[in-house]
């Protein structure tokens, strides 16, 4: 019997951890999509943007069995964070911790399936520093869990071994990713106050092209009221470098057009009818 007591203690601790977090979880129903979310502040729910339908009504199923309509406060597809507003949800708020779990630590995913709490045990398979998503969002830590995430659990809470909420579970290419608490705090606060996250805007449609000494970006069209036009760029120009750094691809460019880029002045090197030209471009804010 004594050999089983450590497992019994662990089981009881896990059950208590899940029970403490479960009242903060909600099911998110949008069009044909089913996901999870959690009370971030009174009346405000954080969920995964990718799991949220682009149209139709949104309904939340609360842990106490009630359902409530919700509206979108704001969403940021680059960090996979969406913020919803709901009235009449008296569920407790689960505070987010800024801690990043070490490699090999245990974590618990707590989510909701049609209002019913669900849980999964996982191990931290990767714990690293800041990174940028393929859509250009800045994520404060790279946390991967060694488990696959069911669709309805996307947007659920990730708890560490002390029961602290350290982030939100989202679906990655091969493993579950965790959007850290620090990222949620930063992005959700901006969504609450402004409804969106500012992103850099060049005002030009670009197409990668091969050059003799690398790659460039041909301007296929120009927004007449945008930054590219104001800088003097034209349709047919081929951008070869920004601030003397050779153009390295569209993904790299999108990563550079984050919130901090708005208002920055960059020196653009381009080819116009085969001849080099240079000009200063002030990065604008992408229209809503």
mmCIF file of C-alpha atoms in Angstrom:
data_model
loop_
_atom_site.group_PDB
_atom_site.id
_atom_site.type_symbol
_atom_site.label_atom_id
_atom_site.label_comp_id
_atom_site.label_asym_id
_atom_site.label_seq_id
_atom_site.Cartn_x
_atom_site.Cartn_y
_atom_site.Cartn_z
ATOM 1 C CA UNK A 1 0.000 0.000 0.000
ATOM 2 C CA UNK A 2 2.838 2.410 0.764
ATOM 3 C CA UNK A 3 4.168 1.958 -2.778
ATOM 4 C CA UNK A 4 0.908 3.407 -4.093
ATOM 5 C CA UNK A 5 0.687 6.369 -1.758
ATOM 6 C CA UNK A 6 2.876 8.691 -3.917
ATOM 7 C CA UNK A 7 0.568 7.999 -6.885
ATOM 8 C CA UNK A 8 -2.465 8.532 -4.723
ATOM 9 C CA UNK A 9 -1.054 11.838 -3.503
ATOM 10 C CA UNK A 10 -0.244 12.913 -7.062
ATOM 11 C CA UNK A 11 -3.717 11.935 -8.247
ATOM 12 C CA UNK A 12 -5.371 13.882 -5.448
ATOM 13 C CA UNK A 13 -3.189 16.928 -6.120
ATOM 14 C CA UNK A 14 -4.024 16.867 -9.853
ATOM 15 C CA UNK A 15 -7.730 16.523 -9.139
ATOM 16 C CA UNK A 16 -7.618 19.478 -6.734
ATOM 17 C CA UNK A 17 -5.711 21.565 -9.300
ATOM 18 C CA UNK A 18 -8.283 20.873 -12.004
ATOM 19 C CA UNK A 19 -11.202 21.508 -9.635
ATOM 20 C CA UNK A 20 -9.813 24.921 -8.679
ATOM 21 C CA UNK A 21 -9.511 26.045 -12.297
ATOM 22 C CA UNK A 22 -12.646 24.460 -13.778
ATOM 23 C CA UNK A 23 -15.142 27.195 -12.725
ATOM 24 C CA UNK A 24 -13.206 29.755 -14.791
ATOM 25 C CA UNK A 25 -13.544 27.736 -18.016
ATOM 26 C CA UNK A 26 -16.218 28.217 -20.671
ATOM 27 C CA UNK A 27 -17.141 26.493 -23.906
ATOM 28 C CA UNK A 28 -17.099 28.782 -26.927
ATOM 29 C CA UNK A 29 -19.603 28.017 -29.693
ATOM 30 C CA UNK A 30 -19.240 30.084 -32.864
ATOM 31 C CA UNK A 31 -20.927 28.999 -36.100
ATOM 32 C CA UNK A 32 -19.761 25.365 -36.459
ATOM 33 C CA UNK A 33 -16.663 25.838 -34.321
ATOM 34 C CA UNK A 34 -16.277 24.514 -30.769
ATOM 35 C CA UNK A 35 -13.454 25.714 -28.520
ATOM 36 C CA UNK A 36 -12.687 26.676 -24.938
ATOM 37 C CA UNK A 37 -12.006 29.944 -23.180
ATOM 38 C CA UNK A 38 -11.501 31.331 -19.700
ATOM 39 C CA UNK A 39 -12.530 34.354 -17.654
ATOM 40 C CA UNK A 40 -9.617 36.781 -17.913
ATOM 41 C CA UNK A 41 -11.402 39.673 -16.198
ATOM 42 C CA UNK A 42 -15.001 40.055 -15.006
ATOM 43 C CA UNK A 43 -17.097 40.002 -18.158
ATOM 44 C CA UNK A 44 -14.122 39.313 -20.449
ATOM 45 C CA UNK A 45 -13.160 35.900 -21.865
ATOM 46 C CA UNK A 46 -9.910 34.983 -23.618
ATOM 47 C CA UNK A 47 -10.033 32.277 -26.265
ATOM 48 C CA UNK A 48 -7.997 31.069 -29.248
ATOM 49 C CA UNK A 49 -8.477 33.282 -32.290
ATOM 50 C CA UNK A 50 -7.841 30.459 -34.760
ATOM 51 C CA UNK A 51 -10.671 28.408 -33.256
ATOM 52 C CA UNK A 52 -13.142 31.290 -33.445
ATOM 53 C CA UNK A 53 -15.428 31.431 -36.473
ATOM 54 C CA UNK A 54 -15.198 34.491 -38.707
ATOM 55 C CA UNK A 55 -18.939 35.075 -38.746
ATOM 56 C CA UNK A 56 -22.140 34.265 -36.901
ATOM 57 C CA UNK A 57 -23.254 34.514 -33.306
ATOM 58 C CA UNK A 58 -21.065 33.443 -30.387
ATOM 59 C CA UNK A 59 -22.456 31.566 -27.402
ATOM 60 C CA UNK A 60 -20.634 30.658 -24.201
ATOM 61 C CA UNK A 61 -21.541 27.659 -22.065
ATOM 62 C CA UNK A 62 -20.546 28.385 -18.478
ATOM 63 C CA UNK A 63 -19.366 25.847 -15.933
ATOM 64 C CA UNK A 64 -22.637 26.178 -13.995
ATOM 65 C CA UNK A 65 -24.661 25.049 -17.022
ATOM 66 C CA UNK A 66 -25.930 28.461 -18.128
ATOM 67 C CA UNK A 67 -25.386 29.801 -21.638
ATOM 68 C CA UNK A 68 -24.717 33.417 -22.506
ATOM 69 C CA UNK A 69 -24.260 35.329 -25.784
ATOM 70 C CA UNK A 70 -20.864 36.936 -26.302
ATOM 71 C CA UNK A 71 -19.467 39.625 -28.568
ATOM 72 C CA UNK A 72 -15.985 40.123 -29.949
ATOM 73 C CA UNK A 73 -13.971 42.868 -28.248
ATOM 74 C CA UNK A 74 -10.937 42.274 -30.455
ATOM 75 C CA UNK A 75 -8.822 39.548 -31.989
ATOM 76 C CA UNK A 76 -5.183 39.201 -32.984
ATOM 77 C CA UNK A 77 -4.482 36.398 -35.437
ATOM 78 C CA UNK A 78 -0.707 36.842 -35.131
ATOM 79 C CA UNK A 79 -0.659 35.717 -31.478
ATOM 80 C CA UNK A 80 -3.834 33.571 -31.686
ATOM 81 C CA UNK A 81 -5.581 35.588 -28.962
ATOM 82 C CA UNK A 82 -9.198 36.749 -29.088
ATOM 83 C CA UNK A 83 -11.096 38.670 -26.413
ATOM 84 C CA UNK A 84 -14.862 38.270 -25.915
ATOM 85 C CA UNK A 85 -17.337 40.220 -23.810
ATOM 86 C CA UNK A 86 -20.090 38.416 -21.917
ATOM 87 C CA UNK A 87 -22.753 39.739 -19.578
ATOM 88 C CA UNK A 88 -23.993 37.901 -16.515
ATOM 89 C CA UNK A 89 -21.034 35.578 -16.051
ATOM 90 C CA UNK A 90 -20.220 35.537 -12.348
ATOM 91 C CA UNK A 91 -17.605 32.783 -12.643
ATOM 92 C CA UNK A 92 -14.300 33.349 -10.836
ATOM 93 C CA UNK A 93 -11.401 34.826 -12.753
ATOM 94 C CA UNK A 94 -8.245 32.722 -13.021
ATOM 95 C CA UNK A 95 -5.214 35.040 -12.623
ATOM 96 C CA UNK A 96 -2.433 34.531 -15.150
ATOM 97 C CA UNK A 97 1.114 33.934 -13.957
ATOM 98 C CA UNK A 98 4.196 35.089 -15.852
ATOM 99 C CA UNK A 99 6.286 32.021 -14.959
ATOM 100 C CA UNK A 100 7.720 29.910 -17.771
ATOM 101 C CA UNK A 101 7.906 26.199 -16.826
ATOM 102 C CA UNK A 102 11.241 24.382 -17.204
ATOM 103 C CA UNK A 103 11.821 21.566 -19.671
ATOM 104 C CA UNK A 104 10.411 18.287 -18.360
ATOM 105 C CA UNK A 105 7.974 19.896 -15.920
ATOM 106 C CA UNK A 106 4.425 18.581 -15.662
ATOM 107 C CA UNK A 107 1.534 20.688 -16.896
ATOM 108 C CA UNK A 108 -2.225 20.251 -16.857
ATOM 109 C CA UNK A 109 -4.557 21.414 -19.615
ATOM 110 C CA UNK A 110 -8.003 22.327 -18.305
ATOM 111 C CA UNK A 111 -10.676 23.067 -20.900
ATOM 112 C CA UNK A 112 -14.405 22.705 -21.458
ATOM 113 C CA UNK A 113 -16.476 20.549 -23.790
ATOM 114 C CA UNK A 114 -20.049 21.853 -24.141
ATOM 115 C CA UNK A 115 -19.748 23.336 -20.677
ATOM 116 C CA UNK A 116 -18.292 20.221 -19.054
ATOM 117 C CA UNK A 117 -14.724 20.534 -17.708
ATOM 118 C CA UNK A 118 -12.105 18.275 -19.326
ATOM 119 C CA UNK A 119 -8.445 17.839 -18.443
ATOM 120 C CA UNK A 120 -5.236 16.351 -19.817
ATOM 121 C CA UNK A 121 -1.828 15.766 -18.252
ATOM 122 C CA UNK A 122 1.250 16.744 -20.265
ATOM 123 C CA UNK A 123 4.987 17.314 -20.004
ATOM 124 C CA UNK A 124 6.823 20.418 -21.143
ATOM 125 C CA UNK A 125 8.661 19.176 -24.241
ATOM 126 C CA UNK A 126 10.267 22.531 -25.080
ATOM 127 C CA UNK A 127 10.863 25.663 -23.048
ATOM 128 C CA UNK A 128 12.750 28.455 -24.787
ATOM 129 C CA UNK A 129 12.861 32.203 -25.245
ATOM 130 C CA UNK A 130 10.845 34.724 -27.227
ATOM 131 C CA UNK A 131 9.840 33.928 -30.792
ATOM 132 C CA UNK A 132 7.729 35.260 -33.642
ATOM 133 C CA UNK A 133 4.856 33.337 -35.135
ATOM 134 C CA UNK A 134 4.656 32.815 -38.884
ATOM 135 C CA UNK A 135 2.106 35.654 -38.927
ATOM 136 C CA UNK A 136 4.480 38.040 -37.199
ATOM 137 C CA UNK A 137 3.179 37.905 -33.630
ATOM 138 C CA UNK A 138 5.697 38.258 -30.807
ATOM 139 C CA UNK A 139 5.319 35.433 -28.281
ATOM 140 C CA UNK A 140 7.126 35.844 -24.957
ATOM 141 C CA UNK A 141 8.266 32.201 -24.619
ATOM 142 C CA UNK A 142 8.286 29.053 -26.739
ATOM 143 C CA UNK A 143 6.456 26.431 -24.670
ATOM 144 C CA UNK A 144 5.503 23.091 -26.228
ATOM 145 C CA UNK A 145 3.664 20.224 -24.583
ATOM 146 C CA UNK A 146 4.067 16.554 -25.498
ATOM 147 C CA UNK A 147 0.390 15.977 -26.243
ATOM 148 C CA UNK A 148 -2.133 16.592 -28.970
ATOM 149 C CA UNK A 149 -5.007 18.903 -28.263
ATOM 150 C CA UNK A 150 -8.608 18.077 -29.035
ATOM 151 C CA UNK A 151 -10.347 20.780 -31.046
ATOM 152 C CA UNK A 152 -12.781 21.680 -28.277
ATOM 153 C CA UNK A 153 -9.896 22.186 -25.817
ATOM 154 C CA UNK A 154 -8.166 24.863 -27.881
ATOM 155 C CA UNK A 155 -8.253 28.059 -25.850
ATOM 156 C CA UNK A 156 -8.175 26.227 -22.515
ATOM 157 C CA UNK A 157 -5.906 26.997 -19.587
ATOM 158 C CA UNK A 158 -2.485 25.462 -19.016
ATOM 159 C CA UNK A 159 -1.565 25.043 -15.353
ATOM 160 C CA UNK A 160 1.859 24.383 -13.893
ATOM 161 C CA UNK A 161 2.676 21.943 -11.084
ATOM 162 C CA UNK A 162 1.679 24.541 -8.485
ATOM 163 C CA UNK A 163 -1.719 25.091 -10.082
ATOM 164 C CA UNK A 164 -0.867 28.500 -11.533
ATOM 165 C CA UNK A 165 -2.329 29.408 -14.915
ATOM 166 C CA UNK A 166 0.726 29.932 -17.122
ATOM 167 C CA UNK A 167 -0.949 30.285 -20.500
ATOM 168 C CA UNK A 168 -3.477 29.195 -23.087
ATOM 169 C CA UNK A 169 -3.362 25.917 -25.022
ATOM 170 C CA UNK A 170 -3.486 26.181 -28.822
ATOM 171 C CA UNK A 171 -2.959 23.670 -31.599
ATOM 172 C CA UNK A 172 0.530 23.544 -33.147
ATOM 173 C CA UNK A 173 1.701 21.639 -36.247
ATOM 174 C CA UNK A 174 2.742 18.561 -34.260
ATOM 175 C CA UNK A 175 2.362 19.409 -30.582
ATOM 176 C CA UNK A 176 0.321 21.624 -28.340
ATOM 177 C CA UNK A 177 1.673 25.152 -28.015
ATOM 178 C CA UNK A 178 1.186 27.416 -25.013
ATOM 179 C CA UNK A 179 0.566 31.131 -25.457
ATOM 180 C CA UNK A 180 2.274 32.394 -22.269
ATOM 181 C CA UNK A 181 0.574 34.444 -19.585
ATOM 182 C CA UNK A 182 2.811 37.440 -20.321
ATOM 183 C CA UNK A 183 1.711 37.480 -23.969
ATOM 184 C CA UNK A 184 -1.952 37.152 -23.009
ATOM 185 C CA UNK A 185 -1.668 40.013 -20.524
ATOM 186 C CA UNK A 186 -0.035 42.296 -23.087
ATOM 187 C CA UNK A 187 -2.242 41.484 -26.060
ATOM 188 C CA UNK A 188 -5.572 41.157 -24.233
ATOM 189 C CA UNK A 189 -5.036 44.511 -22.516
ATOM 190 C CA UNK A 190 -4.454 46.142 -25.903
ATOM 191 C CA UNK A 191 -7.534 44.460 -27.352
ATOM 192 C CA UNK A 192 -9.602 45.655 -24.395
ATOM 193 C CA UNK A 193 -8.502 49.265 -24.822
ATOM 194 C CA UNK A 194 -8.178 49.521 -28.620
ATOM 195 C CA UNK A 195 -9.995 46.514 -30.097
ATOM 196 C CA UNK A 196 -7.031 45.564 -32.249
ATOM 197 C CA UNK A 197 -3.250 45.249 -32.401
ATOM 198 C CA UNK A 198 -1.513 47.719 -34.670
ATOM 199 C CA UNK A 199 0.551 46.143 -37.467
ATOM 200 C CA UNK A 200 2.964 47.689 -39.895
ATOM 201 C CA UNK A 201 1.755 48.521 -43.413
ATOM 202 C CA UNK A 202 3.751 49.217 -46.564
ATOM 203 C CA UNK A 203 0.766 49.924 -48.799
ATOM 204 C CA UNK A 204 1.946 47.673 -51.605
ATOM 205 C CA UNK A 205 1.163 44.175 -52.890
ATOM 206 C CA UNK A 206 4.428 42.259 -53.235
ATOM 207 C CA UNK A 207 5.457 39.183 -55.204
ATOM 208 C CA UNK A 208 8.795 37.403 -54.527
ATOM 209 C CA UNK A 209 11.053 37.205 -57.578
ATOM 210 C CA UNK A 210 14.439 35.627 -58.227
ATOM 211 C CA UNK A 211 17.405 37.898 -58.853
ATOM 212 C CA UNK A 212 20.903 37.118 -60.059
ATOM 213 C CA UNK A 213 22.281 37.586 -56.542
ATOM 214 C CA UNK A 214 19.324 36.526 -54.401
ATOM 215 C CA UNK A 215 15.633 37.318 -54.186
ATOM 216 C CA UNK A 216 13.562 40.464 -54.245
ATOM 217 C CA UNK A 217 9.955 41.581 -53.955
ATOM 218 C CA UNK A 218 8.268 43.001 -57.037
ATOM 219 C CA UNK A 219 5.587 45.616 -56.383
ATOM 220 C CA UNK A 220 2.452 44.376 -58.124
ATOM 221 C CA UNK A 221 0.188 47.228 -57.025
ATOM 222 C CA UNK A 222 0.404 50.320 -54.852
ATOM 223 C CA UNK A 223 -2.145 51.871 -52.511
ATOM 224 C CA UNK A 224 -2.206 55.461 -53.732
ATOM 225 C CA UNK A 225 -2.778 56.698 -50.172
ATOM 226 C CA UNK A 226 -0.266 54.322 -48.572
ATOM 227 C CA UNK A 227 3.334 54.601 -47.349
ATOM 228 C CA UNK A 228 4.887 53.067 -50.475
ATOM 229 C CA UNK A 229 3.276 55.632 -52.755
ATOM 230 C CA UNK A 230 4.276 58.456 -50.420
ATOM 231 C CA UNK A 231 7.866 57.241 -50.539
ATOM 232 C CA UNK A 232 7.873 57.219 -54.345
ATOM 233 C CA UNK A 233 7.707 53.479 -54.990
ATOM 234 C CA UNK A 234 5.919 52.401 -58.159
ATOM 235 C CA UNK A 235 4.311 49.327 -59.609
ATOM 236 C CA UNK A 236 7.036 47.190 -61.185
ATOM 237 C CA UNK A 237 9.798 48.271 -58.794
ATOM 238 C CA UNK A 238 11.680 45.365 -57.200
ATOM 239 C CA UNK A 239 12.626 45.803 -53.552
ATOM 240 C CA UNK A 240 16.069 44.328 -52.900
ATOM 241 C CA UNK A 241 16.923 45.521 -49.375
ATOM 242 C CA UNK A 242 15.536 47.298 -46.311
ATOM 243 C CA UNK A 243 17.991 49.318 -44.218
ATOM 244 C CA UNK A 244 20.816 47.734 -46.232
ATOM 245 C CA UNK A 245 19.705 44.204 -45.193
ATOM 246 C CA UNK A 246 19.026 42.053 -48.277
ATOM 247 C CA UNK A 247 15.391 41.046 -48.760
ATOM 248 C CA UNK A 248 15.085 37.483 -47.419
ATOM 249 C CA UNK A 249 11.467 36.559 -48.066
ATOM 250 C CA UNK A 250 7.887 37.493 -47.363
ATOM 251 C CA UNK A 251 7.714 35.685 -44.023
ATOM 252 C CA UNK A 252 10.727 37.580 -42.714
ATOM 253 C CA UNK A 253 9.189 40.832 -43.910
ATOM 254 C CA UNK A 254 5.865 40.118 -42.182
ATOM 255 C CA UNK A 255 7.676 39.353 -38.931
ATOM 256 C CA UNK A 256 9.277 42.783 -39.087
ATOM 257 C CA UNK A 257 5.939 44.566 -39.506
ATOM 258 C CA UNK A 258 4.887 44.194 -35.880
ATOM 259 C CA UNK A 259 3.341 46.819 -33.578
ATOM 260 C CA UNK A 260 6.702 48.458 -32.886
ATOM 261 C CA UNK A 261 7.339 49.035 -36.583
ATOM 262 C CA UNK A 262 4.524 51.575 -37.033
ATOM 263 C CA UNK A 263 6.046 54.999 -37.574
ATOM 264 C CA UNK A 264 9.561 53.700 -38.164
ATOM 265 C CA UNK A 265 11.475 55.048 -41.165
ATOM 266 C CA UNK A 266 13.262 52.447 -43.306
ATOM 267 C CA UNK A 267 15.583 52.945 -46.232
ATOM 268 C CA UNK A 268 14.337 50.961 -49.215
ATOM 269 C CA UNK A 269 16.703 49.793 -51.939
ATOM 270 C CA UNK A 270 14.991 48.806 -55.165
ATOM 271 C CA UNK A 271 15.475 48.229 -58.867
ATOM 272 C CA UNK A 272 13.483 50.344 -61.315
ATOM 273 C CA UNK A 273 13.802 49.201 -64.926
ATOM 274 C CA UNK A 274 17.054 47.537 -63.852
ATOM 275 C CA UNK A 275 18.507 50.680 -62.300
ATOM 276 C CA UNK A 276 19.066 50.997 -58.508
ATOM 277 C CA UNK A 277 17.020 53.547 -56.577
ATOM 278 C CA UNK A 278 16.868 54.343 -52.868
ATOM 279 C CA UNK A 279 14.190 56.096 -50.837
ATOM 280 C CA UNK A 280 12.962 56.537 -47.255
ATOM 281 C CA UNK A 281 9.632 54.928 -46.342
ATOM 282 C CA UNK A 282 7.675 55.586 -43.147
ATOM 283 C CA UNK A 283 5.828 52.409 -42.129
ATOM 284 C CA UNK A 284 2.136 53.049 -41.610
ATOM 285 C CA UNK A 285 -0.516 51.268 -39.584
ATOM 286 C CA UNK A 286 -2.398 48.513 -41.382
ATOM 287 C CA UNK A 287 -6.044 49.513 -41.888
ATOM 288 C CA UNK A 288 -8.600 47.632 -39.797
#
